[in-house]
Amino acid sequence: MTDRPHNNDQEQLQRISELFIEAERAIKEIEDVGGELVVPAVNQLRYTGNHLVRYLSNPDDKEELRDAFKHCKRATYDAYEAAITYQLLEFKIFKDDYRKVQVSTVIPDYSNIKHVIGEARRFIRDNNESKTRGDFYKNGREYLQTITENVTKLNDNRDELNKLITNERRKLLFMVLGGLGAISAIISLLIHC
């Protein structure tokens, strides 16, 4: 599935069909994960349909096929962009939840994970030009897969991180109680002297 030039209308229609299915799959996946419909991606598929109907009414207008092809790629990109943005939000929540914890004690490759997630953030930020976003639809899938795996790994370690927090709180409580005990012993000695 390359973006090579198409020799005939049938090849181009086949490629549009493949991209349409891929975009639909991405939209459904995102809907399942985030619980919301990715409206920009759905709109791009709607535009694809409009161009295909125009082409069917005038098969000599090859520009309609090219436009349908572009909108399919854009729909896929928009779906992946929404999913990556969702995963970035999940990562932000994770960072906020464990901002006072040395996460690398539980997840040794945490700094690498942060780096990979930062690359996904830059991918979204750097491809903000609306006319060329569709050109990056393939990269979107790769970034989504990578960021999802890493955010899942972080969230899978929440129990261990929570244990770490609980142990730290226990230590602090014992230190405070020990300090209070020492202070009351000193006060008791001073009173009895």
Phi, psi and omega in degrees: 000080178257168179262042180288161176297148183262136183283330181209172183298322182297318176298316181294320177296322177298315180294319177299318179300316179297316179295322179299314179297318179297317179296317178300317179298316180297317180298316180295319179298316181293319178300320180293318182286309186269345179077009181228151177284137179270088187302315179302320180293318179297320177299320179297321177292326176297317178296323176303312179300319179300315180293322179294320177296318178296320178297316181298328179279343178211081184298348178282342181273087183291340179299329179296321177293318178298319179293320178299317179301313180298318181293326177295315178298318181294323178299317180295314179300313182300321178295313179295321179300317179297319181292319178296318179299320177298315180295324177297322176295318177301319179295319179298318178298316178301311181300319179295318181296326186241031182295336182258012183244142174278089187300327184296344175290333179259323181241091186302329181264028182301319181294324176293319178298316178300321180296314180297318179293324175298323177297320178295320178298316179294324178303313180294313182296317185283342179255042184273357177287112189298331183284337184249000182305319182300335179293344185252017185298324180294318180296327180301318180297317181296314179296320180298314181299315181295312183292323180296316178301318183288319178294322176298316179300317179298311182293330177294340181261009180301319181301314180295320178293322177295323175298320178299316178298315180299316179297319178297319179294320178298314179301316180296318179298316179295323178294317179295314179296320177297318178296317178296321178297317180295317179297317181291329176294318179295316179297319180296319178295318180295322180291321183276352180274000000 
